Amino acid sequence: MSQSLTLLAGPDALRILRERGLRAEDVDILPGASGGPKWLGLEGIDRVLFGEFLQQPRTRPLHLIGSSIGSWRLACLAQKDPVAALRRFADAYLEQRYPPKPPPKLVSEVSATVLEALLGPDGAEQILTHPWARLHVVTTRCKGLLASEQSSVQLAGFVLGALANAVSRRTLRLYMERVVFHTAGDASPFTGLKDLPSVHRPLTRDNLRPALIASGSIPLVLAGVHDIPGAPAGTYRDGGVVDYHLDVDYGTGDGLVLYPHFYPYVVPGWFDKSLKWRRAGPLNFRRALIITPSPAHLARLPGGRIPDRSDFTNMKAEDRIRAWKQVLTEGDRMADELRELLATGRIADHVQALGYPHDHG
């Protein structure tokens, strides 16, 4: 039994894994969820998947789709040296420091410096010209009150959006639309998304940075990004507002959706976090393999959990950085275990069937 990892697979993924194991060539899509500092709890998994397993020769593209911090992780994978990019990202992310109640403009400025560290001198060009990685950056274009930079007005808009969403996720179309920036051209598997209004635009030299910043611009915490080049005019915010854990239609391809994730379940949107009944159903994850830290691994982390955004306010900077470094160190266990499972071809022996809580809305 796996000690540090939990492996969960939908029925189509289970069949593929039992027939031929986990092969890089079989992976069509890799999602990256929103979650702020939670990404540090996946760094060990990312290191092995991004820097080793997925670097094997491929004959077809790998579509990467991320919202918020997930899009930043995947921007590391779409560079020539993903492990070096992850290292730059982690170093800069740990060193963020803020005064009490920092204004959104300041948080946006610090975030921009983290993104520049992640990209390095050539990362943007490498992402745009990558031979097989096709990056999709999910953003949320806000309407009405949600587009305001006045905190009280924006908050009122989000309260209304949350109340409407509790009735039905389909009401989000009244308040926002999904805008996806990507490098896949006409070959993107996501251009047919119909669950919510969706716009697709090419990722370019002019909009790669603003799209990534927008995708991670948490409402009320960071400033929105206005009028991204090559996209509809408006205010863009965190892609996780509409697609928190990427519960989207991954299509009916014959390959796998490989999903390194913080949790053994998927929450569709940002407003759904507190709605325990609003969890992803089976349809979109039939061919998904979810790799997540095990309960035993979580128990070894500071506080018995992966980091989250409250650490910025509840911990002194030095204590937070020390705890987060320990999370990264513990990630070596997951990396070693995943590396061994891949080398021995025994992934299928450790996979459990993915369970699906019922979604009432």
GROMACS .gro file of C-alpha atoms in nm:
model
  361
    1MET     CA    1   0.000   0.000   0.000
    2SER     CA    2   0.127   0.346  -0.089
    3GLN     CA    3   0.245   0.537   0.222
    4SER     CA    4   0.273   0.898   0.109
    5LEU     CA    5   0.041   0.904  -0.193
    6THR     CA    6  -0.325   0.834  -0.259
    7LEU     CA    7  -0.402   0.730  -0.617
    8LEU     CA    8  -0.762   0.754  -0.738
    9ALA     CA    9  -0.889   0.669  -1.086
   10GLY     CA   10  -1.214   0.692  -1.278
   11PRO     CA   11  -1.339   0.377  -1.454
   12ASP     CA   12  -1.182   0.448  -1.794
   13ALA     CA   13  -0.850   0.537  -1.630
   14LEU     CA   14  -0.861   0.217  -1.423
   15ARG     CA   15  -0.903   0.012  -1.739
   16ILE     CA   16  -0.610   0.185  -1.912
   17LEU     CA   17  -0.383   0.151  -1.608
   18ARG     CA   18  -0.463  -0.219  -1.568
   19GLU     CA   19  -0.408  -0.285  -1.938
   20ARG     CA   20  -0.077  -0.104  -1.987
   21GLY     CA   21   0.024   0.083  -1.674
   22LEU     CA   22   0.092   0.456  -1.661
   23ARG     CA   23   0.273   0.575  -1.974
   24ALA     CA   24   0.359   0.936  -2.048
   25GLU     CA   25   0.240   0.894  -2.406
   26ASP     CA   26  -0.109   0.805  -2.279
   27VAL     CA   27  -0.150   1.133  -2.091
   28ASP     CA   28  -0.355   1.385  -2.293
   29ILE     CA   29  -0.440   1.646  -2.031
   30LEU     CA   30  -0.294   1.770  -1.703
   31PRO     CA   31  -0.508   2.005  -1.490
   32GLY     CA   32  -0.377   2.237  -1.218
   33ALA     CA   33  -0.621   2.354  -0.950
   34SER     CA   34  -0.648   2.682  -0.761
   35GLY     CA   35  -0.530   2.678  -0.403
   36GLY     CA   36  -0.265   2.940  -0.326
   37PRO     CA   37   0.007   2.803  -0.095
   38LYS     CA   38  -0.144   2.454  -0.116
   39TRP     CA   39   0.070   2.405  -0.426
   40LEU     CA   40   0.374   2.366  -0.199
   41GLY     CA   41   0.221   2.037  -0.081
   42LEU     CA   42   0.242   1.907  -0.439
   43GLU     CA   43   0.591   2.027  -0.525
   44GLY     CA   44   0.746   1.682  -0.474
   45ILE     CA   45   0.489   1.521  -0.706
   46ASP     CA   46   0.533   1.799  -0.962
   47ARG     CA   47   0.909   1.758  -0.960
   48VAL     CA   48   0.886   1.394  -1.067
   49LEU     CA   49   0.598   1.430  -1.312
   50PHE     CA   50   0.712   1.755  -1.473
   51GLY     CA   51   1.087   1.700  -1.470
   52GLU     CA   52   1.113   1.325  -1.533
   53PHE     CA   53   0.804   1.128  -1.629
   54LEU     CA   54   0.653   1.374  -1.877
   55GLN     CA   55   0.987   1.452  -2.040
   56GLN     CA   56   0.976   1.121  -2.228
   57PRO     CA   57   0.942   1.154  -2.608
   58ARG     CA   58   0.583   1.218  -2.724
   59THR     CA   59   0.408   1.209  -3.059
   60ARG     CA   60   0.107   1.420  -2.956
   61PRO     CA   61   0.055   1.737  -2.754
   62LEU     CA   62  -0.003   1.748  -2.380
   63HIS     CA   63  -0.274   1.998  -2.291
   64LEU     CA   64  -0.218   2.178  -1.962
   65ILE     CA   65  -0.512   2.365  -1.808
   66GLY     CA   66  -0.476   2.562  -1.487
   67SER     CA   67  -0.653   2.824  -1.283
   68SER     CA   68  -0.482   3.056  -1.038
   69ILE     CA   69  -0.175   2.892  -0.879
   70GLY     CA   70  -0.240   2.588  -1.098
   71SER     CA   71  -0.167   2.788  -1.411
   72TRP     CA   72   0.160   2.906  -1.255
   73ARG     CA   73   0.265   2.547  -1.175
   74LEU     CA   74   0.187   2.445  -1.530
   75ALA     CA   75   0.383   2.742  -1.662
   76CYS     CA   76   0.682   2.569  -1.499
   77LEU     CA   77   0.608   2.244  -1.683
   78ALA     CA   78   0.587   2.430  -2.015
   79GLN     CA   79   0.945   2.556  -1.979
   80LYS     CA   80   1.257   2.380  -2.100
   81ASP     CA   81   1.372   2.294  -1.745
   82PRO     CA   82   1.059   2.249  -1.531
   83VAL     CA   83   1.249   2.153  -1.216
   84ALA     CA   84   1.459   2.470  -1.228
   85ALA     CA   85   1.141   2.673  -1.284
   86LEU     CA   86   0.970   2.503  -0.988
   87ARG     CA   87   1.272   2.579  -0.772
   88ARG     CA   88   1.270   2.948  -0.871
   89PHE     CA   89   0.895   2.958  -0.809
   90ALA     CA   90   0.919   2.799  -0.464
   91ASP     CA   91   1.209   3.020  -0.354
   92ALA     CA   92   1.030   3.340  -0.455
   93TYR     CA   93   0.694   3.222  -0.321
   94LEU     CA   94   0.833   3.142   0.023
   95GLU     CA   95   0.996   3.482   0.054
   96GLN     CA   96   0.676   3.684   0.008
   97ARG     CA   97   0.637   3.926   0.297
   98TYR     CA   98   0.349   4.162   0.365
   99PRO     CA   99   0.250   4.416   0.629
  100PRO     CA  100  -0.077   4.358   0.817
  101LYS     CA  101  -0.379   4.403   0.587
  102PRO     CA  102  -0.177   4.482   0.273
  103PRO     CA  103  -0.359   4.677  -0.001
  104PRO     CA  104  -0.443   4.473  -0.313
  105LYS     CA  105  -0.206   4.683  -0.525
  106LEU     CA  106   0.090   4.582  -0.306
  107VAL     CA  107  -0.001   4.212  -0.315
  108SER     CA  108  -0.028   4.234  -0.694
  109GLU     CA  109   0.315   4.396  -0.716
  110VAL     CA  110   0.476   4.125  -0.502
  111SER     CA  111   0.299   3.855  -0.703
  112ALA     CA  112   0.438   4.002  -1.022
  113THR     CA  113   0.792   3.965  -0.886
  114VAL     CA  114   0.719   3.600  -0.801
  115LEU     CA  115   0.597   3.542  -1.157
  116GLU     CA  116   0.910   3.701  -1.301
  117ALA     CA  117   1.124   3.466  -1.090
  118LEU     CA  118   0.919   3.169  -1.211
  119LEU     CA  119   0.960   3.268  -1.575
  120GLY     CA  120   1.326   3.362  -1.556
  121PRO     CA  121   1.486   3.531  -1.857
  122ASP     CA  122   1.349   3.296  -2.126
  123GLY     CA  123   1.048   3.119  -1.974
  124ALA     CA  124   0.780   3.317  -2.155
  125GLU     CA  125   0.928   3.241  -2.496
  126GLN     CA  126   0.977   2.876  -2.403
  127ILE     CA  127   0.610   2.845  -2.305
  128LEU     CA  128   0.491   3.001  -2.630
  129THR     CA  129   0.715   2.783  -2.849
  130HIS     CA  130   0.714   2.457  -2.653
  131PRO     CA  131   0.724   2.154  -2.885
  132TRP     CA  132   0.446   1.959  -2.710
  133ALA     CA  133   0.312   2.138  -2.399
  134ARG     CA  134   0.000   2.346  -2.472
  135LEU     CA  135  -0.069   2.580  -2.181
  136HIS     CA  136  -0.427   2.693  -2.108
  137VAL     CA  137  -0.458   2.977  -1.853
  138VAL     CA  138  -0.808   3.014  -1.707
  139THR     CA  139  -0.922   3.362  -1.601
  140THR     CA  140  -1.254   3.510  -1.491
  141ARG     CA  141  -1.386   3.822  -1.666
  142CYS     CA  142  -1.611   3.992  -1.413
  143LYS     CA  143  -1.934   4.179  -1.479
  144GLY     CA  144  -2.117   4.450  -1.286
  145LEU     CA  145  -2.024   4.496  -0.922
  146LEU     CA  146  -1.757   4.225  -0.940
  147ALA     CA  147  -1.556   4.439  -1.181
  148SER     CA  148  -1.518   4.723  -0.930
  149GLU     CA  149  -1.189   4.786  -0.749
  150GLN     CA  150  -1.380   4.940  -0.456
  151SER     CA  151  -1.366   4.670  -0.191
  152SER     CA  152  -1.717   4.731  -0.057
  153VAL     CA  153  -1.872   4.724  -0.404
  154GLN     CA  154  -1.674   4.419  -0.510
  155LEU     CA  155  -1.765   4.239  -0.188
  156ALA     CA  156  -2.135   4.311  -0.246
  157GLY     CA  157  -2.103   4.163  -0.593
  158PHE     CA  158  -1.941   3.848  -0.462
  159VAL     CA  159  -2.204   3.806  -0.190
  160LEU     CA  160  -2.475   3.822  -0.457
  161GLY     CA  161  -2.281   3.580  -0.675
  162ALA     CA  162  -2.235   3.336  -0.387
  163LEU     CA  163  -2.605   3.341  -0.300
  164ALA     CA  164  -2.705   3.281  -0.661
  165ASN     CA  165  -2.445   3.005  -0.698
  166ALA     CA  166  -2.585   2.826  -0.394
  167VAL     CA  167  -2.908   2.785  -0.591
  168SER     CA  168  -2.734   2.679  -0.913
  169ARG     CA  169  -2.383   2.706  -1.052
  170ARG     CA  170  -2.541   2.802  -1.384
  171THR     CA  171  -2.628   3.145  -1.240
  172LEU     CA  172  -2.259   3.241  -1.257
  173ARG     CA  173  -2.318   3.346  -1.618
  174LEU     CA  174  -2.496   3.654  -1.481
  175TYR     CA  175  -2.181   3.770  -1.303
  176MET     CA  176  -1.882   3.643  -1.498
  177GLU     CA  177  -1.746   3.449  -1.791
  178ARG     CA  178  -1.456   3.210  -1.833
  179VAL     CA  179  -1.177   3.341  -2.056
  180VAL     CA  180  -0.908   3.089  -2.148
  181PHE     CA  181  -0.576   3.201  -2.295
  182HIS     CA  182  -0.387   2.915  -2.459
  183THR     CA  183  -0.118   2.801  -2.701
  184ALA     CA  184  -0.318   2.515  -2.856
  185GLY     CA  185  -0.471   2.702  -3.149
  186ASP     CA  186  -0.761   2.516  -3.309
  187ALA     CA  187  -0.650   2.189  -3.144
  188SER     CA  188  -0.757   2.285  -2.791
  189PRO     CA  189  -0.985   2.021  -2.637
  190PHE     CA  190  -1.162   2.292  -2.437
  191THR     CA  191  -1.308   2.516  -2.708
  192GLY     CA  192  -1.639   2.330  -2.684
  193LEU     CA  193  -1.703   2.397  -2.314
  194LYS     CA  194  -2.072   2.477  -2.271
  195ASP     CA  195  -2.132   2.464  -1.895
  196LEU     CA  196  -2.070   2.840  -1.866
  197PRO     CA  197  -2.003   3.123  -2.113
  198SER     CA  198  -1.646   3.074  -2.236
  199VAL     CA  199  -1.413   3.279  -2.453
  200HIS     CA  200  -1.087   3.145  -2.597
  201ARG     CA  201  -0.795   3.363  -2.697
  202PRO     CA  202  -0.438   3.289  -2.809
  203LEU     CA  203  -0.165   3.321  -2.549
  204THR     CA  204   0.093   3.566  -2.689
  205ARG     CA  205   0.402   3.762  -2.592
  206ASP     CA  206   0.176   4.058  -2.516
  207ASN     CA  207  -0.068   3.881  -2.285
  208LEU     CA  208   0.113   3.587  -2.126
  209ARG     CA  209   0.215   3.780  -1.815
  210PRO     CA  210  -0.113   3.969  -1.764
  211ALA     CA  211  -0.310   3.646  -1.822
  212LEU     CA  212  -0.106   3.460  -1.559
  213ILE     CA  213  -0.132   3.751  -1.314
  214ALA     CA  214  -0.508   3.770  -1.372
  215SER     CA  215  -0.548   3.396  -1.325
  216GLY     CA  216  -0.400   3.433  -0.976
  217SER     CA  217  -0.565   3.762  -0.878
  218ILE     CA  218  -0.775   3.653  -0.580
  219PRO     CA  219  -1.076   3.883  -0.537
  220LEU     CA  220  -1.037   4.148  -0.265
  221VAL     CA  221  -0.678   4.032  -0.204
  222LEU     CA  222  -0.515   4.133  -0.533
  223ALA     CA  223  -0.614   4.401  -0.781
  224GLY     CA  224  -0.793   4.292  -1.096
  225VAL     CA  225  -0.616   4.303  -1.432
  226HIS     CA  226  -0.782   4.536  -1.680
  227ASP     CA  227  -0.812   4.501  -2.057
  228ILE     CA  228  -0.575   4.213  -2.130
  229PRO     CA  229  -0.432   4.248  -2.484
  230GLY     CA  230  -0.609   4.034  -2.741
  231ALA     CA  231  -0.913   3.968  -2.520
  232PRO     CA  232  -1.251   4.133  -2.454
  233ALA     CA  233  -1.223   4.456  -2.255
  234GLY     CA  234  -1.298   4.431  -1.885
  235THR     CA  235  -1.171   4.335  -1.541
  236TYR     CA  236  -1.009   3.994  -1.508
  237ARG     CA  237  -0.971   3.808  -1.180
  238ASP     CA  238  -0.873   3.469  -1.044
  239GLY     CA  239  -0.959   3.180  -1.275
  240GLY     CA  240  -1.047   2.979  -0.968
  241VAL     CA  241  -1.360   3.187  -0.911
  242VAL     CA  242  -1.524   3.005  -1.200
  243ASP     CA  243  -1.304   2.692  -1.213
  244TYR     CA  244  -1.165   2.624  -0.867
  245HIS     CA  245  -1.058   2.263  -0.924
  246LEU     CA  246  -1.128   2.236  -1.299
  247ASP     CA  247  -1.448   2.031  -1.302
  248VAL     CA  248  -1.477   2.070  -1.680
  249ASP     CA  249  -1.550   1.845  -1.976
  250TYR     CA  250  -1.221   1.674  -2.062
  251GLY     CA  251  -1.372   1.507  -2.367
  252THR     CA  252  -1.392   1.144  -2.469
  253GLY     CA  253  -1.035   1.084  -2.580
  254ASP     CA  254  -0.864   0.749  -2.536
  255GLY     CA  255  -0.587   0.888  -2.315
  256LEU     CA  256  -0.558   0.984  -1.950
  257VAL     CA  257  -0.624   1.302  -1.756
  258LEU     CA  258  -0.335   1.306  -1.507
  259TYR     CA  259  -0.430   1.524  -1.211
  260PRO     CA  260  -0.186   1.598  -0.926
  261HIS     CA  261  -0.421   1.748  -0.669
  262PHE     CA  262  -0.431   1.866  -0.307
  263TYR     CA  263  -0.745   1.668  -0.221
  264PRO     CA  264  -0.911   1.335  -0.307
  265TYR     CA  265  -1.215   1.529  -0.434
  266VAL     CA  266  -1.287   1.814  -0.675
  267VAL     CA  267  -1.474   2.138  -0.594
  268PRO     CA  268  -1.617   2.299  -0.911
  269GLY     CA  269  -1.602   2.673  -0.826
  270TRP     CA  270  -1.471   2.916  -0.566
  271PHE     CA  271  -1.821   2.972  -0.425
  272ASP     CA  272  -1.862   2.597  -0.380
  273LYS     CA  273  -1.590   2.558  -0.117
  274SER     CA  274  -1.839   2.581   0.170
  275LEU     CA  275  -2.112   2.383  -0.009
  276LYS     CA  276  -2.037   2.028   0.100
  277TRP     CA  277  -2.292   1.886  -0.143
  278ARG     CA  278  -2.131   2.064  -0.440
  279ARG     CA  279  -1.859   1.823  -0.547
  280ALA     CA  280  -1.765   1.701  -0.892
  281GLY     CA  281  -1.965   1.408  -1.025
  282PRO     CA  282  -1.836   1.116  -1.231
  283LEU     CA  283  -1.887   1.243  -1.584
  284ASN     CA  284  -1.580   1.466  -1.624
  285PHE     CA  285  -1.340   1.233  -1.442
  286ARG     CA  286  -1.399   0.894  -1.603
  287ARG     CA  287  -1.050   0.894  -1.753
  288ALA     CA  288  -0.874   1.079  -1.471
  289LEU     CA  289  -0.595   0.958  -1.244
  290ILE     CA  290  -0.577   1.182  -0.937
  291ILE     CA  291  -0.253   1.175  -0.737
  292THR     CA  292  -0.283   1.336  -0.396
  293PRO     CA  293  -0.094   1.338  -0.064
  294SER     CA  294  -0.209   1.055   0.163
  295PRO     CA  295  -0.351   1.110   0.514
  296ALA     CA  296  -0.028   0.962   0.653
  297HIS     CA  297   0.175   1.218   0.460
  298LEU     CA  298  -0.044   1.506   0.577
  299ALA     CA  299  -0.001   1.393   0.938
  300ARG     CA  300   0.375   1.452   0.907
  301LEU     CA  301   0.336   1.814   0.796
  302PRO     CA  302   0.338   2.114   1.032
  303GLY     CA  303  -0.010   2.140   1.179
  304GLY     CA  304  -0.105   1.814   1.007
  305ARG     CA  305  -0.206   1.991   0.685
  306ILE     CA  306  -0.080   2.144   0.363
  307PRO     CA  307  -0.019   2.521   0.369
  308ASP     CA  308  -0.300   2.763   0.297
  309ARG     CA  309  -0.348   3.137   0.257
  310SER     CA  310  -0.434   3.188   0.625
  311ASP     CA  311  -0.067   3.118   0.705
  312PHE     CA  312   0.018   3.468   0.582
  313THR     CA  313  -0.196   3.625   0.854
  314ASN     CA  314  -0.181   3.363   1.130
  315MET     CA  315   0.195   3.306   1.138
  316LYS     CA  316   0.498   3.529   1.168
  317ALA     CA  317   0.693   3.541   0.843
  318GLU     CA  318   0.989   3.346   0.984
  319ASP     CA  319   0.762   3.073   1.128
  320ARG     CA  320   0.566   3.050   0.805
  321ILE     CA  321   0.878   3.019   0.592
  322ARG     CA  322   1.021   2.754   0.826
  323ALA     CA  323   0.697   2.552   0.814
  324TRP     CA  324   0.669   2.580   0.437
  325LYS     CA  325   1.028   2.467   0.392
  326GLN     CA  326   0.947   2.161   0.601
  327VAL     CA  327   0.652   2.090   0.368
  328LEU     CA  328   0.889   2.102   0.071
  329THR     CA  329   1.135   1.871   0.246
  330GLU     CA  330   0.860   1.622   0.331
  331GLY     CA  331   0.764   1.636  -0.036
  332ASP     CA  332   1.080   1.436  -0.109
  333ARG     CA  333   0.901   1.131   0.036
  334MET     CA  334   0.620   1.165  -0.217
  335ALA     CA  335   0.872   1.222  -0.495
  336ASP     CA  336   1.070   0.909  -0.405
  337GLU     CA  337   0.756   0.698  -0.374
  338LEU     CA  338   0.613   0.818  -0.705
  339ARG     CA  339   0.947   0.764  -0.877
  340GLU     CA  340   0.955   0.406  -0.750
  341LEU     CA  341   0.596   0.335  -0.860
  342LEU     CA  342   0.673   0.467  -1.206
  343ALA     CA  343   1.000   0.273  -1.233
  344THR     CA  344   0.846  -0.058  -1.125
  345GLY     CA  345   0.528  -0.014  -1.330
  346ARG     CA  346   0.316  -0.094  -1.024
  347ILE     CA  347   0.088   0.211  -1.030
  348ALA     CA  348  -0.216  -0.008  -1.104
  349ASP     CA  349  -0.153  -0.211  -0.786
  350HIS     CA  350  -0.198   0.099  -0.571
  351VAL     CA  351  -0.491   0.271  -0.745
  352GLN     CA  352  -0.832   0.298  -0.582
  353ALA     CA  353  -1.159   0.367  -0.762
  354LEU     CA  354  -1.253   0.734  -0.750
  355GLY     CA  355  -1.567   0.794  -0.543
  356TYR     CA  356  -1.820   1.059  -0.635
  357PRO     CA  357  -2.029   1.247  -0.377
  358HIS     CA  358  -2.367   1.345  -0.517
  359ASP     CA  359  -2.399   1.701  -0.654
  360HIS     CA  360  -2.737   1.861  -0.591
  361GLY     CA  361  -2.673   2.178  -0.790
   0.00000   0.00000   0.00000
